[in-house]
Tab-separated table of C-alpha atoms in Angstrom:
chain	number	residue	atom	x	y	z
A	1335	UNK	CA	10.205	44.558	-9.677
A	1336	UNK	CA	10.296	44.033	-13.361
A	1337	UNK	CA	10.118	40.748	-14.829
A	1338	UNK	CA	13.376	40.145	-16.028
A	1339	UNK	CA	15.108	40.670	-12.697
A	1340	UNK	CA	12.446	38.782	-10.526
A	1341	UNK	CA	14.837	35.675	-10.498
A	1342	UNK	CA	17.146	37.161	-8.516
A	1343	UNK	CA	15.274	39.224	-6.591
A	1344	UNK	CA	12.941	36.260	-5.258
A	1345	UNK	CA	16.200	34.226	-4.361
A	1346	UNK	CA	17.698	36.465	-2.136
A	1347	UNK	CA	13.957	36.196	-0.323
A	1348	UNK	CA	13.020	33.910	2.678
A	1349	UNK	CA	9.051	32.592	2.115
A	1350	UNK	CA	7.362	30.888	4.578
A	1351	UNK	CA	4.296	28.398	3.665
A	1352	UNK	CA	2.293	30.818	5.299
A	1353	UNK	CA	2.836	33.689	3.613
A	1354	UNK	CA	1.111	35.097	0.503
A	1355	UNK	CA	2.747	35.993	-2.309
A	1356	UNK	CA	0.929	38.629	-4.297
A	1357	UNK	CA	2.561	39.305	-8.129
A	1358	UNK	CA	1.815	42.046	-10.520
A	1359	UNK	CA	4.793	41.042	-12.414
A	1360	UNK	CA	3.917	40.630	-16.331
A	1361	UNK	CA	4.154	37.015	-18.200
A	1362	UNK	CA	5.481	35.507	-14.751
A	1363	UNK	CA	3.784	32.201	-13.792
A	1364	UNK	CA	2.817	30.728	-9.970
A	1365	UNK	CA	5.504	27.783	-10.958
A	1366	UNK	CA	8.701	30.220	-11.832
A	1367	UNK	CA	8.059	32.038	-8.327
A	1368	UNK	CA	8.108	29.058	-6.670
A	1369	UNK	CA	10.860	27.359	-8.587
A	1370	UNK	CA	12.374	30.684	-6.899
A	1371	UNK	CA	11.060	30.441	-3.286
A	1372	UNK	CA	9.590	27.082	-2.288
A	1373	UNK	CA	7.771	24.532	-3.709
A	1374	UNK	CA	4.652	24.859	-2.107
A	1375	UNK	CA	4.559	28.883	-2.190
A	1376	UNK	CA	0.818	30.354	-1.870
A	1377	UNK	CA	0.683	32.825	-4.696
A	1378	UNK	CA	-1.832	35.287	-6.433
A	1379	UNK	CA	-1.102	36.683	-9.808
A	1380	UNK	CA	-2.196	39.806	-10.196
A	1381	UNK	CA	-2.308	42.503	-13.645
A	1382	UNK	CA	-3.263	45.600	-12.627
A	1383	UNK	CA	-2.976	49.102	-14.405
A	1384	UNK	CA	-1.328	52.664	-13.971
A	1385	UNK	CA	-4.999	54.390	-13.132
A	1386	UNK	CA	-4.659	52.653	-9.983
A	1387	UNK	CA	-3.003	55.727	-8.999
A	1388	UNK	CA	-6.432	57.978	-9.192
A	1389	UNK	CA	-8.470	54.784	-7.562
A	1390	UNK	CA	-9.971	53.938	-10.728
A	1391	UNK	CA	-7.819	50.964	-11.916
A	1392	UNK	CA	-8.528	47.891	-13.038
A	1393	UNK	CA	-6.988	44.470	-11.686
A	1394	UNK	CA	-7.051	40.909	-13.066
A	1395	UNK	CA	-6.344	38.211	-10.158
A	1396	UNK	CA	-6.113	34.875	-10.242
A	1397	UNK	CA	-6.052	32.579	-7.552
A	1398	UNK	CA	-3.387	29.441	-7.370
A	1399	UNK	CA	-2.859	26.742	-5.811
A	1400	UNK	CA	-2.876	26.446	-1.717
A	1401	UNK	CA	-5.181	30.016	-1.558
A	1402	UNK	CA	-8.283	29.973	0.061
A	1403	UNK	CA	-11.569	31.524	-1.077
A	1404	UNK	CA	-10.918	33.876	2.253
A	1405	UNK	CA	-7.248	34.821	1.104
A	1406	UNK	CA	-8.243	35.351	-2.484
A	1407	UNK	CA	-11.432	37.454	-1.283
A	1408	UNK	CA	-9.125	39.534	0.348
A	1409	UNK	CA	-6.721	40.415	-2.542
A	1410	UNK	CA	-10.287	40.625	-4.250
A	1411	UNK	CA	-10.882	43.375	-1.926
A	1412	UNK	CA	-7.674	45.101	-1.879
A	1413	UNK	CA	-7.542	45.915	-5.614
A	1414	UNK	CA	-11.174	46.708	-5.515
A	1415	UNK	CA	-10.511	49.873	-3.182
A	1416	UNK	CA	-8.240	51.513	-5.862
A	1417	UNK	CA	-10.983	50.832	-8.990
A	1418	UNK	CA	-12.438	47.448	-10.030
A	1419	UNK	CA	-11.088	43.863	-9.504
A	1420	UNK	CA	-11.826	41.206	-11.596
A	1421	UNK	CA	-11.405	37.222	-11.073
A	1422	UNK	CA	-9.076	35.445	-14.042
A	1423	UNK	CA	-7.926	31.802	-14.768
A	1424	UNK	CA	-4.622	31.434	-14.263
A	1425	UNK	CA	-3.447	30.201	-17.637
A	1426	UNK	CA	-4.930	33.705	-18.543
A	1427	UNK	CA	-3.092	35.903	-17.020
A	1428	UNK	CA	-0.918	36.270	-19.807
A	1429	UNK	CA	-3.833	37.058	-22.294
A	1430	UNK	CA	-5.349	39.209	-20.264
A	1431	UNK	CA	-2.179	42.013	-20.433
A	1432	UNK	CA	-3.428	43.673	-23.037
A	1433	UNK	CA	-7.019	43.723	-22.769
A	1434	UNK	CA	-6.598	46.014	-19.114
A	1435	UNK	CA	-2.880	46.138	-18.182
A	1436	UNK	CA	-0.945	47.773	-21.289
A	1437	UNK	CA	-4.708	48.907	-22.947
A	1438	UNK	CA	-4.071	52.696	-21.428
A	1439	UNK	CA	-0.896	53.336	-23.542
A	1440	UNK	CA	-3.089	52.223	-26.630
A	1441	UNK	CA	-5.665	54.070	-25.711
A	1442	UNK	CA	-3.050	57.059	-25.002
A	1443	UNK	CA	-1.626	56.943	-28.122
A	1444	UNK	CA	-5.433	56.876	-29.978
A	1445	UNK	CA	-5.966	59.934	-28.085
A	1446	UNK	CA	-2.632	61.621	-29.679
A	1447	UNK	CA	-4.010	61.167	-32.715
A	1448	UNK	CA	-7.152	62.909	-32.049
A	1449	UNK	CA	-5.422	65.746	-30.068
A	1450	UNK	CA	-2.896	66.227	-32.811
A	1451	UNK	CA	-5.468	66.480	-35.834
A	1452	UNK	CA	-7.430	69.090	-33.567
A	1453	UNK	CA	-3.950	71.312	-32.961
A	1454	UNK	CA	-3.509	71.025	-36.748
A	1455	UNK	CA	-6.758	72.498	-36.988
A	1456	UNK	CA	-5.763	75.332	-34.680
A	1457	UNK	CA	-8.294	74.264	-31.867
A	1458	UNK	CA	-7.413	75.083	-28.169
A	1459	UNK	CA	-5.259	72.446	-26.629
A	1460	UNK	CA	-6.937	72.504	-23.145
A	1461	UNK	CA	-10.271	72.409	-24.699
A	1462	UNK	CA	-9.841	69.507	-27.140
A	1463	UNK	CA	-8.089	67.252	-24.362
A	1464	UNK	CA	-10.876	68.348	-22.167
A	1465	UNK	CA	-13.684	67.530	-24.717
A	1466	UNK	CA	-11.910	63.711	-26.312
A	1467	UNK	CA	-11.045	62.968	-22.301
A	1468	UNK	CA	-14.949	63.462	-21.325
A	1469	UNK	CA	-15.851	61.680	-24.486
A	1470	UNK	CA	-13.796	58.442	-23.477
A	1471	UNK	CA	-15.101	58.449	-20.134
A	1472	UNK	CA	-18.401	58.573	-20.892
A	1473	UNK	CA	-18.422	56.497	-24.154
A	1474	UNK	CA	-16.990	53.905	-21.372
A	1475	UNK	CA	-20.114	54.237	-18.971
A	1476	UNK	CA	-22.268	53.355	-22.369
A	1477	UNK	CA	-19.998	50.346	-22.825
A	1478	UNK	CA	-20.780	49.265	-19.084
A	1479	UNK	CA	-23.884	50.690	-18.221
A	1480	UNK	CA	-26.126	51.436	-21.384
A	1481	UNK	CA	-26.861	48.147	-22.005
A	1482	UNK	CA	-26.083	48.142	-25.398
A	1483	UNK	CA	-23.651	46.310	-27.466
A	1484	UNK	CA	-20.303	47.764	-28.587
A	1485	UNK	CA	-22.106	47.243	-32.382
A	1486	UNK	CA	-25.174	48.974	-31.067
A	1487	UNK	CA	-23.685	51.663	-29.460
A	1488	UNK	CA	-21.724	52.435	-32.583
A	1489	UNK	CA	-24.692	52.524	-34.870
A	1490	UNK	CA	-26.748	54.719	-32.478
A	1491	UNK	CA	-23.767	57.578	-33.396
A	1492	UNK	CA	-23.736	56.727	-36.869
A	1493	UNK	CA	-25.823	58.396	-39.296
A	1494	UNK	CA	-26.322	57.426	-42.778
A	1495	UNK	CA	-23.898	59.726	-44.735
A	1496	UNK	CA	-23.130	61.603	-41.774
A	1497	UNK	CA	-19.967	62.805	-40.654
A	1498	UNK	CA	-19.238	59.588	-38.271
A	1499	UNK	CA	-19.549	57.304	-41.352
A	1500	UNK	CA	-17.466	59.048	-43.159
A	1501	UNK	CA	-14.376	59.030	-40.437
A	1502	UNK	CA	-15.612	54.756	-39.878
A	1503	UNK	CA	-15.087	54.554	-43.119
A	1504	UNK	CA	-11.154	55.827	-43.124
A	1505	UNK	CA	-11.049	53.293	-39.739
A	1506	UNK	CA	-11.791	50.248	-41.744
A	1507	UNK	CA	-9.393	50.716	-44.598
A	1508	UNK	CA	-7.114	50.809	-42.371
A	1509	UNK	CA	-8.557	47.747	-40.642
A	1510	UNK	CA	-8.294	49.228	-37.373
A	1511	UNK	CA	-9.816	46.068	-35.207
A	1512	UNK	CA	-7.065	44.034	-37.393
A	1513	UNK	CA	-4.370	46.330	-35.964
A	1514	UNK	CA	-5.932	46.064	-32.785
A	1515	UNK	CA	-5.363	42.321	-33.024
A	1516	UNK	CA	-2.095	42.400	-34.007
A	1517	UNK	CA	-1.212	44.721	-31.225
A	1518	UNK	CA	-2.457	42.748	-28.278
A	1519	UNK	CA	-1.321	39.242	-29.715
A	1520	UNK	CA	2.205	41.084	-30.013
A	1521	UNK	CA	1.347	42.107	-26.373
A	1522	UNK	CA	0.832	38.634	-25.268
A	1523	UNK	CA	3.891	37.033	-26.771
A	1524	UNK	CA	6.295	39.255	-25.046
A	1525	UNK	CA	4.558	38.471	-21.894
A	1526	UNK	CA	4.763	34.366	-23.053
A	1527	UNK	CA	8.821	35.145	-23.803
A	1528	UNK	CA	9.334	37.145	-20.980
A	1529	UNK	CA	8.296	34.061	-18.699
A	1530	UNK	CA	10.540	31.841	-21.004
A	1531	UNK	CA	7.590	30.102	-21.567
A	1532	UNK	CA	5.983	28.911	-25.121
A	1533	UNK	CA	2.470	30.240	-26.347
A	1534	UNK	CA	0.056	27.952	-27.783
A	1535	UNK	CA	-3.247	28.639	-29.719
């Protein structure tokens, strides 16, 4: 159900107290369900992503009001079996959209750029997406496994007046990390106006 029908959708429900409510809907707080439902509705929010569908998503939860540690280790559980769950304050949720929830379209569209510069170049489109896939993946397993720091890790590629400087160089004049900002704060306000709800800093 997408956010901006949920309204209606929730009203035509009956909730009992002792049901759990589990939402994946963007922006949409525990207190607009249950000014929806009931007033004491037991509700998880939950963000998770579209790589759930090869079991290697990755699912923010957070745990309101009325849920116990046994309930919430459940959901815990649930999300866990299709990737990796992770535990989020609720006055997060929102925040936390773009960092795991809309991330793979960014990171799709990064990869377009790499896969069109290599078809410009006449390489084999099979190959390339092959090749920049396997480099994601693993450049992820450094970010979670190496032990090294996302600084680190880029210096150990970089070589003074190498060929990886040189493209770094082209990524911060175009401030990349300051687009990056911009995009997931844009990110985050939708979900803040989606809810109706205001965003402060």
């Amino acid at each position: 159900v997408k956010p901006q029908v949920l309204g209606g959708v929730l009203d035509a429900l009956t909730i009992r107290r002792e049901q759990v409510i589990i939402s994946i809907c963007a922006g949409i707080s525990a207190e607009f369900i249950r000014s929806h439902t009931i007033p004491d509705a037991r509700i998880i929010l939950c963000m998770p992503n579209t790589p759930l569908m090869l079991g290697l998503g990755a699912t923010a939860l957070a745990k309101c009001d009325g849920i116990t540690d046994a309930e919430f280790a459940i959901a815990m559980q649930m999300f866990a079996t299709c990737g990796i769950a992770e535990a989020i304050p609720e006055n997060k949720m929102r925040e936390i959209i773009a960092v795991n929830s809309s991330s793979p379209a960014f990171l799709y569209l990064y990869a377009k750029g790499f896969l069109d510069y290599a078809k410009s170049e006449g390489l084999d489109d099979g190959a390339a997406l092959r090749l920049f896939a396997q480099a994601m993946i693993g450049s992820a397993k450094m970010m979670t496994d190496s032990g090294y720091s996302i600084d680190e890790l880029i210096k150990m590629v970089s070589s003074p007046g190498g060929t990886t400087l040189a493209g770094l160089d082209q990524l911060c004049q175009g401030d990349l990390t300051a687009v990056v900002d911009r995009c997931c704060n844009a990110c985050t306000q939708r979900a803040y106006e989606l809810a109706g709800a205001e965003r402060k800093k």
